[in-house]
Amino acid sequence: MRLKTKYILFISLLHLGFLGLSYLILKQDKIVFIISEVVIIISVVISIGLYRQLIQPLSYLKEGINAIKDRDFSVKFLLTGKKEMDELIEVYNEMMDALREERTRQEEQHFFLEKLIHTSPTGIIVLNYDHQIRQINPKAREILEEGDTLFLKEMESLKPGESKTMKIGSMNTYKVQKSNFIDRGFARVFIMIEELTVEIFKAEKNAYGKVIRMMAHEVNNTVGPVNSILSVALGTQDIWQDERRAALKNAINVAVERNQNLNLFMRNFADLVKLSPVNRGPVNLSFLVLSTVDLIKIKAEEQNVSIDLNLPMDPFFINADALQLEQVLINIVKNAMESIEDNGSVQISLDAQKRQLVLQDNGIGIAPEHVEKLFSPFFSTKKDGQGIGLTLVREILLNHGYSFSLKTPSPGITRFTINL
C-alpha cells in the first residue's frame, strides 16, 4: 500500500472516531459537542494542509526522477520559501547543473574524438565486444580496400598489445598495432594502421644514395687515370708495329670499352641520386604520350610489338615536368616490351574524367614472389638489369605527388596505373 493511501486512511479513521465520540457527548452536553465539532473541523483542515506539505516534496522528487530517467537535465525547481523544502530543491538543482555540465563535457569530448578519428591520417578500427568492426575511419577503409586477404589475416592474428610491420603490394608499408580500452567495465579492441611508406623511402634513398656516391667516387678515381694510360698506350704507334702485339692491342681496346661501360653504369646510378627537383609547367599529356611512342616505335616494330593508343580527342593538360614524365613513360613501355619479348601488344589509355593513365601489356606478368620487391633499389628480374628503372619511376612519380600501382590482375595481363 502506498504511503499517501496509508496517511489518508489513518486520518480518516482517526476523525471518524472523533466524530463518534462527539456524538456520544451530544446527549450530555450540546456546548461541548459544538466545541468538539469545531476542533474536528480544524483538525481536518490542518491534516489536509500537512498532507499537501508532505506530498509536495514527494511530487518534486517524482518529477525529478522522471527527468533523470529521460536524461532531461534542464528541469529545475523554483524555491518555495519553506526551509526544509528549499534545501531539498537547492540540492536537486545543483545536482542537475552538475549532470548537465558533465553531459555537455562528455558530448564535446566525444565529438572531438569522433572528428579526430575521422580526419586522422592513421587508420583506426574500433571493434565491438564480439570483435566485429564497430567504427572505421576513412583512412582505414582506404587501406582495407587496397589490402589483400593475406593482409587481413595477418592483422586479425595479432593479439592486443602486439604490433607488426606489413606490406601491401610492392609499394605501401604499414605498422599495424592492436590494443584495447575499457568501455563500461569491459575490454574493447581497437587497431591502428600507420603508414610508413614515405619514411621507409626516405631512409632507403639515404642508404643507397651514400652507397652510390661512394661507388661513383671510387670508380671515377680509378677509371679516369686508367683510361688515360690506356689511351696514351694506344696512341703510341711504335709499340703496335709489331704484329705479335695485335692481341695485346685488342685486349687494351676491350679494357677501354669496358671502362666506358662502367662509367655509363655509374652515371645511370648517379642520375637516380641526383634527380633534379620537379620543374612543373603545363604539359599536354596526350601529346607527350604520342611523342614518347614515336621514340620507341622502331624498337617495338623490331620485336613485333604493337602499341595501341586510347587518348582523348581534346588536349589533356597537367601541371608536371615534361622531361621527367617522358622518362617515366619510356621506362614503363620498355619494361612492358621486354616482358613480351616477341609478338604482343602494349595498350596506353588516358581517362580524362578519372585523371588516370594506364599502360597495359600482355607479357609474362609479375611472379607473386617478386611483387613486394618490384620498386626496391637494385632489384631486377632481368639477367643484366641494374634495378634502377622502376626505382627512378617511383621517385619521379612520388615527387610529382602521383599515386601509382603495378599489378598482374589476371594471367597474361600486367597493368601500370598512374593517378594524376
GROMACS .gro file of C-alpha atoms in nm:
model
  420
    1MET     CA    1   0.000   0.000   0.000
    2ARG     CA    2   0.130   0.346  -0.096
    3LEU     CA    3   0.232   0.595   0.171
    4LYS     CA    4  -0.027   0.850   0.060
    5THR     CA    5  -0.308   0.594   0.089
    6LYS     CA    6  -0.192   0.491   0.435
    7TYR     CA    7  -0.188   0.853   0.553
    8ILE     CA    8  -0.537   0.929   0.415
    9LEU     CA    9  -0.677   0.609   0.566
   10PHE     CA   10  -0.522   0.685   0.904
   11ILE     CA   11  -0.653   1.044   0.915
   12SER     CA   12  -0.999   0.933   0.801
   13LEU     CA   13  -1.030   0.660   1.066
   14LEU     CA   14  -0.900   0.898   1.335
   15HIS     CA   15  -1.152   1.168   1.256
   16LEU     CA   16  -1.436   0.919   1.219
   17GLY     CA   17  -1.352   0.800   1.572
   18PHE     CA   18  -1.362   1.159   1.696
   19LEU     CA   19  -1.699   1.211   1.528
   20GLY     CA   20  -1.834   0.900   1.702
   21LEU     CA   21  -1.713   1.020   2.038
   22SER     CA   22  -1.857   1.368   1.982
   23TYR     CA   23  -2.193   1.213   1.902
   24LEU     CA   24  -2.193   1.049   2.247
   25ILE     CA   25  -2.123   1.390   2.404
   26LEU     CA   26  -2.421   1.539   2.218
   27LYS     CA   27  -2.672   1.372   2.458
   28GLN     CA   28  -2.494   1.501   2.768
   29ASP     CA   29  -2.371   1.850   2.675
   30LYS     CA   30  -2.451   2.028   2.349
   31ILE     CA   31  -2.199   2.307   2.403
   32VAL     CA   32  -1.914   2.061   2.447
   33PHE     CA   33  -2.042   1.882   2.134
   34ILE     CA   34  -2.024   2.201   1.928
   35ILE     CA   35  -1.673   2.276   2.057
   36SER     CA   36  -1.560   1.919   1.971
   37GLU     CA   37  -1.706   1.952   1.618
   38VAL     CA   38  -1.517   2.277   1.568
   39VAL     CA   39  -1.197   2.110   1.690
   40ILE     CA   40  -1.257   1.816   1.449
   41ILE     CA   41  -1.308   2.055   1.155
   42ILE     CA   42  -0.990   2.245   1.244
   43SER     CA   43  -0.806   1.913   1.272
   44VAL     CA   44  -0.932   1.809   0.926
   45VAL     CA   45  -0.812   2.138   0.775
   46ILE     CA   46  -0.472   2.106   0.944
   47SER     CA   47  -0.444   1.743   0.831
   48ILE     CA   48  -0.518   1.841   0.472
   49GLY     CA   49  -0.253   2.114   0.489
   50LEU     CA   50   0.003   1.880   0.638
   51TYR     CA   51  -0.084   1.624   0.373
   52ARG     CA   52  -0.014   1.874   0.099
   53GLN     CA   53   0.315   1.982   0.259
   54LEU     CA   54   0.424   1.622   0.297
   55ILE     CA   55   0.319   1.522  -0.054
   56GLN     CA   56   0.477   1.821  -0.234
   57PRO     CA   57   0.841   1.708  -0.181
   58LEU     CA   58   0.745   1.361  -0.296
   59SER     CA   59   0.588   1.510  -0.611
   60TYR     CA   60   0.904   1.711  -0.675
   61LEU     CA   61   1.116   1.402  -0.622
   62LYS     CA   62   0.898   1.205  -0.863
   63GLU     CA   63   0.923   1.473  -1.132
   64GLY     CA   64   1.299   1.496  -1.079
   65ILE     CA   65   1.341   1.119  -1.102
   66ASN     CA   66   1.137   1.111  -1.425
   67ALA     CA   67   1.351   1.392  -1.566
   68ILE     CA   68   1.670   1.198  -1.482
   69LYS     CA   69   1.524   0.883  -1.640
   70ASP     CA   70   1.451   1.083  -1.956
   71ARG     CA   71   1.804   1.235  -1.941
   72ASP     CA   72   1.648   1.580  -1.936
   73PHE     CA   73   1.889   1.773  -1.717
   74SER     CA   74   1.727   2.108  -1.792
   75VAL     CA   75   1.441   2.055  -1.539
   76LYS     CA   76   1.488   2.274  -1.230
   77PHE     CA   77   1.252   2.371  -0.945
   78LEU     CA   78   1.176   2.715  -0.800
   79LEU     CA   79   1.221   2.782  -0.431
   80THR     CA   80   0.901   2.763  -0.221
   81GLY     CA   81   1.004   2.975   0.077
   82LYS     CA   82   0.994   2.675   0.309
   83LYS     CA   83   1.331   2.597   0.461
   84GLU     CA   84   1.326   2.216   0.451
   85MET     CA   85   1.174   2.211   0.104
   86ASP     CA   86   1.413   2.474  -0.032
   87GLU     CA   87   1.717   2.279   0.097
   88LEU     CA   88   1.597   1.976  -0.096
   89ILE     CA   89   1.531   2.186  -0.408
   90GLU     CA   90   1.874   2.351  -0.391
   91VAL     CA   91   2.048   2.012  -0.366
   92TYR     CA   92   1.843   1.883  -0.661
   93ASN     CA   93   1.912   2.193  -0.876
   94GLU     CA   94   2.287   2.171  -0.805
   95MET     CA   95   2.285   1.803  -0.898
   96MET     CA   96   2.104   1.878  -1.228
   97ASP     CA   97   2.354   2.156  -1.309
   98ALA     CA   98   2.645   1.917  -1.246
   99LEU     CA   99   2.485   1.642  -1.457
  100ARG     CA  100   2.413   1.888  -1.741
  101GLU     CA  101   2.771   2.020  -1.736
  102GLU     CA  102   2.913   1.667  -1.729
  103ARG     CA  103   2.695   1.557  -2.019
  104THR     CA  104   2.794   1.866  -2.220
  105ARG     CA  105   3.162   1.799  -2.149
  106GLN     CA  106   3.128   1.434  -2.249
  107GLU     CA  107   2.944   1.525  -2.569
  108GLU     CA  108   3.213   1.779  -2.658
  109GLN     CA  109   3.489   1.525  -2.589
  110HIS     CA  110   3.302   1.259  -2.786
  111PHE     CA  111   3.253   1.496  -3.080
  112PHE     CA  112   3.621   1.594  -3.070
  113LEU     CA  113   3.727   1.228  -3.057
  114GLU     CA  114   3.495   1.142  -3.348
  115LYS     CA  115   3.634   1.432  -3.551
  116LEU     CA  116   3.991   1.335  -3.463
  117ILE     CA  117   3.937   0.973  -3.565
  118HIS     CA  118   3.762   1.074  -3.888
  119THR     CA  119   4.037   1.314  -4.002
  120SER     CA  120   4.334   1.116  -3.867
  121PRO     CA  121   4.599   1.019  -4.125
  122THR     CA  122   4.635   0.697  -3.926
  123GLY     CA  123   4.387   0.420  -3.998
  124ILE     CA  124   4.173   0.345  -3.690
  125ILE     CA  125   3.937   0.049  -3.650
  126VAL     CA  126   3.728   0.009  -3.333
  127LEU     CA  127   3.579  -0.333  -3.264
  128ASN     CA  128   3.274  -0.417  -3.055
  129TYR     CA  129   3.259  -0.674  -2.774
  130ASP     CA  130   3.216  -0.954  -3.033
  131HIS     CA  131   3.537  -0.840  -3.215
  132GLN     CA  132   3.341  -0.714  -3.515
  133ILE     CA  133   3.406  -0.375  -3.675
  134ARG     CA  134   3.206  -0.111  -3.487
  135GLN     CA  135   3.373   0.200  -3.626
  136ILE     CA  136   3.624   0.264  -3.904
  137ASN     CA  137   3.769   0.592  -4.028
  138PRO     CA  138   3.820   0.680  -4.399
  139LYS     CA  139   4.197   0.611  -4.395
  140ALA     CA  140   4.148   0.260  -4.255
  141ARG     CA  141   3.870   0.193  -4.506
  142GLU     CA  142   4.102   0.300  -4.789
  143ILE     CA  143   4.380   0.072  -4.664
  144LEU     CA  144   4.147  -0.228  -4.625
  145GLU     CA  145   4.011  -0.179  -4.976
  146GLU     CA  146   4.367  -0.173  -5.106
  147GLY     CA  147   4.482  -0.473  -4.899
  148ASP     CA  148   4.452  -0.839  -4.985
  149THR     CA  149   4.329  -1.142  -4.793
  150LEU     CA  150   4.675  -1.214  -4.652
  151PHE     CA  151   4.699  -0.863  -4.506
  152LEU     CA  152   4.361  -0.901  -4.333
  153LYS     CA  153   4.450  -1.242  -4.190
  154GLU     CA  154   4.781  -1.115  -4.050
  155MET     CA  155   4.604  -0.816  -3.896
  156GLU     CA  156   4.337  -1.035  -3.732
  157SER     CA  157   4.600  -1.275  -3.596
  158LEU     CA  158   4.760  -1.001  -3.384
  159LYS     CA  159   4.692  -1.010  -3.011
  160PRO     CA  160   4.619  -0.694  -2.804
  161GLY     CA  161   4.945  -0.519  -2.727
  162GLU     CA  162   5.125  -0.659  -3.033
  163SER     CA  163   5.241  -0.466  -3.340
  164LYS     CA  164   5.373  -0.575  -3.678
  165THR     CA  165   5.506  -0.415  -3.996
  166MET     CA  166   5.310  -0.532  -4.301
  167LYS     CA  167   5.330  -0.459  -4.671
  168ILE     CA  168   5.058  -0.425  -4.934
  169GLY     CA  169   5.182  -0.497  -5.283
  170SER     CA  170   5.517  -0.355  -5.388
  171MET     CA  171   5.477  -0.003  -5.255
  172ASN     CA  172   5.293   0.060  -4.929
  173THR     CA  173   5.427  -0.042  -4.589
  174TYR     CA  174   5.220  -0.014  -4.271
  175LYS     CA  175   5.272  -0.059  -3.898
  176VAL     CA  176   4.968  -0.237  -3.754
  177GLN     CA  177   4.917  -0.216  -3.377
  178LYS     CA  178   4.636  -0.378  -3.182
  179SER     CA  179   4.540  -0.256  -2.835
  180ASN     CA  180   4.235  -0.233  -2.609
  181PHE     CA  181   4.047   0.008  -2.384
  182ILE     CA  182   3.785  -0.028  -2.112
  183ASP     CA  183   3.427   0.057  -2.206
  184ARG     CA  184   3.161   0.023  -1.932
  185GLY     CA  185   3.375  -0.223  -1.744
  186PHE     CA  186   3.463  -0.447  -2.040
  187ALA     CA  187   3.767  -0.454  -2.270
  188ARG     CA  188   3.720  -0.346  -2.631
  189VAL     CA  189   3.982  -0.379  -2.903
  190PHE     CA  190   4.097  -0.114  -3.148
  191ILE     CA  191   4.351  -0.134  -3.432
  192MET     CA  192   4.580   0.146  -3.552
  193ILE     CA  193   4.732   0.127  -3.901
  194GLU     CA  194   5.016   0.377  -3.952
  195GLU     CA  195   5.166   0.424  -4.297
  196LEU     CA  196   5.545   0.404  -4.304
  197THR     CA  197   5.593   0.419  -4.681
  198VAL     CA  198   5.735   0.774  -4.701
  199GLU     CA  199   5.967   0.724  -4.402
  200ILE     CA  200   6.097   0.396  -4.544
  201PHE     CA  201   6.152   0.551  -4.888
  202LYS     CA  202   6.349   0.839  -4.732
  203ALA     CA  203   6.566   0.605  -4.526
  204GLU     CA  204   6.609   0.378  -4.828
  205LYS     CA  205   6.711   0.668  -5.051
  206ASN     CA  206   6.962   0.796  -4.796
  207ALA     CA  207   7.115   0.449  -4.770
  208TYR     CA  208   7.151   0.372  -5.139
  209GLY     CA  209   7.248   0.735  -5.209
  210LYS     CA  210   7.552   0.702  -4.982
  211VAL     CA  211   7.647   0.371  -5.143
  212ILE     CA  212   7.615   0.509  -5.497
  213ARG     CA  213   7.813   0.824  -5.418
  214MET     CA  214   8.092   0.615  -5.262
  215MET     CA  215   8.094   0.376  -5.560
  216ALA     CA  216   8.096   0.663  -5.810
  217HIS     CA  217   8.384   0.830  -5.628
  218GLU     CA  218   8.596   0.514  -5.627
  219VAL     CA  219   8.512   0.422  -5.987
  220ASN     CA  220   8.585   0.771  -6.122
  221ASN     CA  221   8.915   0.786  -5.933
  222THR     CA  222   9.018   0.456  -6.088
  223VAL     CA  223   8.867   0.457  -6.436
  224GLY     CA  224   8.983   0.807  -6.530
  225PRO     CA  225   9.358   0.755  -6.480
  226VAL     CA  226   9.343   0.400  -6.622
  227ASN     CA  227   9.171   0.526  -6.939
  228SER     CA  228   9.431   0.799  -6.974
  229ILE     CA  229   9.715   0.549  -6.950
  230LEU     CA  230   9.547   0.310  -7.196
  231SER     CA  231   9.477   0.594  -7.442
  232VAL     CA  232   9.841   0.703  -7.431
  233ALA     CA  233   9.947   0.343  -7.492
  234LEU     CA  234   9.712   0.305  -7.788
  235GLY     CA  235   9.834   0.635  -7.932
  236THR     CA  236  10.199   0.523  -7.938
  237GLN     CA  237  10.228   0.383  -8.290
  238ASP     CA  238  10.582   0.241  -8.249
  239ILE     CA  239  10.458  -0.013  -7.998
  240TRP     CA  240  10.195  -0.163  -8.231
  241GLN     CA  241  10.406  -0.201  -8.545
  242ASP     CA  242  10.496  -0.548  -8.433
  243GLU     CA  243  10.209  -0.774  -8.543
  244ARG     CA  244  10.276  -1.005  -8.250
  245ARG     CA  245  10.127  -0.736  -8.025
  246ALA     CA  246   9.791  -0.725  -8.205
  247ALA     CA  247   9.625  -0.944  -7.941
  248LEU     CA  248   9.750  -0.709  -7.668
  249LYS     CA  249   9.613  -0.410  -7.860
  250ASN     CA  250   9.273  -0.577  -7.887
  251ALA     CA  251   9.279  -0.653  -7.514
  252ILE     CA  252   9.351  -0.289  -7.437
  253ASN     CA  253   9.065  -0.178  -7.666
  254VAL     CA  254   8.835  -0.416  -7.480
  255ALA     CA  255   8.955  -0.273  -7.148
  256VAL     CA  256   8.883   0.084  -7.269
  257GLU     CA  257   8.538  -0.020  -7.385
  258ARG     CA  258   8.463  -0.192  -7.053
  259ASN     CA  259   8.578   0.118  -6.866
  260GLN     CA  260   8.342   0.331  -7.074
  261ASN     CA  261   8.056   0.089  -6.996
  262LEU     CA  262   8.146   0.110  -6.630
  263ASN     CA  263   8.130   0.489  -6.649
  264LEU     CA  264   7.789   0.468  -6.815
  265PHE     CA  265   7.676   0.219  -6.550
  266MET     CA  266   7.773   0.454  -6.267
  267ARG     CA  267   7.624   0.753  -6.448
  268ASN     CA  268   7.287   0.577  -6.451
  269PHE     CA  269   7.309   0.525  -6.076
  270ALA     CA  270   7.421   0.884  -6.024
  271ASP     CA  271   7.116   1.007  -6.218
  272LEU     CA  272   6.896   0.831  -5.962
  273VAL     CA  273   7.066   1.009  -5.671
  274LYS     CA  274   7.097   1.348  -5.844
  275LEU     CA  275   6.739   1.357  -5.972
  276SER     CA  276   6.659   1.725  -6.021
  277PRO     CA  277   6.359   1.888  -5.849
  278VAL     CA  278   6.030   1.883  -6.038
  279ASN     CA  279   6.016   2.172  -6.285
  280ARG     CA  280   5.641   2.200  -6.322
  281GLY     CA  281   5.468   2.351  -6.619
  282PRO     CA  282   5.161   2.294  -6.839
  283VAL     CA  283   5.202   1.963  -7.024
  284ASN     CA  284   4.966   1.819  -7.284
  285LEU     CA  285   4.981   1.456  -7.170
  286SER     CA  286   4.823   1.322  -7.490
  287PHE     CA  287   5.095   1.488  -7.699
  288LEU     CA  288   5.365   1.365  -7.457
  289VAL     CA  289   5.240   1.006  -7.494
  290LEU     CA  290   5.243   1.036  -7.874
  291SER     CA  291   5.597   1.176  -7.882
  292THR     CA  292   5.718   0.903  -7.645
  293VAL     CA  293   5.566   0.633  -7.866
  294ASP     CA  294   5.745   0.784  -8.167
  295LEU     CA  295   6.079   0.742  -7.985
  296ILE     CA  296   6.033   0.370  -7.926
  297LYS     CA  297   5.825   0.278  -8.231
  298ILE     CA  298   6.120   0.137  -8.428
  299LYS     CA  299   6.229  -0.085  -8.139
  300ALA     CA  300   5.871  -0.205  -8.097
  301GLU     CA  301   5.844  -0.293  -8.465
  302GLU     CA  302   6.164  -0.495  -8.442
  303GLN     CA  303   6.007  -0.703  -8.162
  304ASN     CA  304   5.669  -0.728  -8.341
  305VAL     CA  305   5.506  -0.540  -8.052
  306SER     CA  306   5.210  -0.320  -8.138
  307ILE     CA  307   5.142  -0.007  -7.933
  308ASP     CA  308   4.771   0.074  -7.918
  309LEU     CA  309   4.661   0.419  -7.802
  310ASN     CA  310   4.332   0.527  -7.649
  311LEU     CA  311   4.365   0.901  -7.596
  312PRO     CA  312   4.101   1.174  -7.565
  313MET     CA  313   4.033   1.387  -7.871
  314ASP     CA  314   4.081   1.712  -7.680
  315PRO     CA  315   4.417   1.812  -7.527
  316PHE     CA  316   4.460   1.698  -7.167
  317PHE     CA  317   4.682   1.934  -6.969
  318ILE     CA  318   4.850   1.861  -6.639
  319ASN     CA  319   5.100   2.060  -6.431
  320ALA     CA  320   5.415   1.847  -6.441
  321ASP     CA  321   5.777   1.814  -6.552
  322ALA     CA  322   5.759   1.701  -6.917
  323LEU     CA  323   6.115   1.562  -6.933
  324GLN     CA  324   6.080   1.354  -6.619
  325LEU     CA  325   5.738   1.220  -6.719
  326GLU     CA  326   5.876   1.125  -7.060
  327GLN     CA  327   6.150   0.930  -6.881
  328VAL     CA  328   5.880   0.753  -6.677
  329LEU     CA  329   5.681   0.656  -6.988
  330ILE     CA  330   5.991   0.530  -7.170
  331ASN     CA  331   6.091   0.312  -6.873
  332ILE     CA  332   5.743   0.163  -6.833
  333VAL     CA  333   5.695   0.089  -7.204
  334LYS     CA  334   6.047  -0.059  -7.234
  335ASN     CA  335   5.977  -0.290  -6.938
  336ALA     CA  336   5.647  -0.392  -7.097
  337MET     CA  337   5.819  -0.471  -7.428
  338GLU     CA  338   6.089  -0.672  -7.252
  339SER     CA  339   5.827  -0.878  -7.069
  340ILE     CA  340   5.655  -0.951  -7.402
  341GLU     CA  341   5.982  -1.048  -7.571
  342ASP     CA  342   5.821  -1.106  -7.913
  343ASN     CA  343   5.473  -1.067  -8.068
  344GLY     CA  344   5.244  -0.884  -7.830
  345SER     CA  345   5.082  -0.552  -7.756
  346VAL     CA  346   5.111  -0.256  -7.524
  347GLN     CA  347   4.795  -0.053  -7.466
  348ILE     CA  348   4.816   0.306  -7.342
  349SER     CA  349   4.488   0.467  -7.239
  350LEU     CA  350   4.419   0.806  -7.082
  351ASP     CA  351   4.093   0.862  -6.892
  352ALA     CA  352   4.044   1.238  -6.865
  353GLN     CA  353   3.745   1.205  -6.632
  354LYS     CA  354   3.921   0.978  -6.382
  355ARG     CA  355   4.254   1.158  -6.443
  356GLN     CA  356   4.419   0.820  -6.488
  357LEU     CA  357   4.688   0.695  -6.724
  358VAL     CA  358   4.701   0.316  -6.773
  359LEU     CA  359   4.977   0.122  -6.953
  360GLN     CA  360   4.890  -0.245  -7.005
  361ASP     CA  361   5.077  -0.530  -7.173
  362ASN     CA  362   5.016  -0.900  -7.241
  363GLY     CA  363   5.362  -1.018  -7.138
  364ILE     CA  364   5.465  -1.287  -6.890
  365GLY     CA  365   5.335  -1.087  -6.592
  366ILE     CA  366   5.476  -1.046  -6.242
  367ALA     CA  367   5.560  -1.354  -6.036
  368PRO     CA  368   5.392  -1.347  -5.689
  369GLU     CA  369   5.728  -1.375  -5.514
  370HIS     CA  370   5.851  -1.060  -5.693
  371VAL     CA  371   5.553  -0.835  -5.614
  372GLU     CA  372   5.691  -0.689  -5.289
  373LYS     CA  373   6.038  -0.629  -5.441
  374LEU     CA  374   5.941  -0.451  -5.764
  375PHE     CA  375   6.032  -0.095  -5.666
  376SER     CA  376   6.323  -0.190  -5.439
  377PRO     CA  377   6.659  -0.040  -5.545
  378PHE     CA  378   6.893  -0.275  -5.732
  379PHE     CA  379   6.625  -0.545  -5.769
  380SER     CA  380   6.579  -0.672  -6.123
  381THR     CA  381   6.438  -0.987  -6.284
  382LYS     CA  382   6.646  -0.925  -6.599
  383LYS     CA  383   6.974  -1.106  -6.649
  384ASP     CA  384   7.178  -0.787  -6.694
  385GLY     CA  385   6.938  -0.550  -6.519
  386GLN     CA  386   7.067  -0.283  -6.284
  387GLY     CA  387   6.746  -0.249  -6.084
  388ILE     CA  388   6.716   0.129  -6.111
  389GLY     CA  389   6.445   0.170  -6.378
  390LEU     CA  390   6.140   0.124  -6.156
  391THR     CA  391   6.316   0.296  -5.866
  392LEU     CA  392   6.363   0.603  -6.087
  393VAL     CA  393   5.997   0.581  -6.196
  394ARG     CA  394   5.894   0.563  -5.831
  395GLU     CA  395   6.100   0.868  -5.734
  396ILE     CA  396   5.968   1.083  -6.020
  397LEU     CA  397   5.603   0.993  -5.961
  398LEU     CA  398   5.630   1.043  -5.584
  399ASN     CA  399   5.799   1.382  -5.637
  400HIS     CA  400   5.503   1.478  -5.856
  401GLY     CA  401   5.257   1.359  -5.590
  402TYR     CA  402   5.104   1.094  -5.818
  403SER     CA  403   4.992   0.762  -5.672
  404PHE     CA  404   5.050   0.453  -5.884
  405SER     CA  405   5.031   0.075  -5.888
  406LEU     CA  406   5.183  -0.211  -6.084
  407LYS     CA  407   4.980  -0.533  -6.083
  408THR     CA  408   4.906  -0.851  -6.273
  409PRO     CA  409   4.529  -0.871  -6.219
  410SER     CA  410   4.494  -1.182  -6.434
  411PRO     CA  411   4.737  -1.420  -6.613
  412GLY     CA  412   4.891  -1.258  -6.919
  413ILE     CA  413   4.785  -0.903  -6.823
  414THR     CA  414   5.016  -0.655  -6.646
  415ARG     CA  415   4.886  -0.307  -6.570
  416PHE     CA  416   5.071   0.008  -6.460
  417THR     CA  417   4.823   0.270  -6.338
  418ILE     CA  418   4.915   0.634  -6.267
  419ASN     CA  419   4.663   0.853  -6.083
  420LEU     CA  420   4.733   1.207  -6.193
   0.00000   0.00000   0.00000
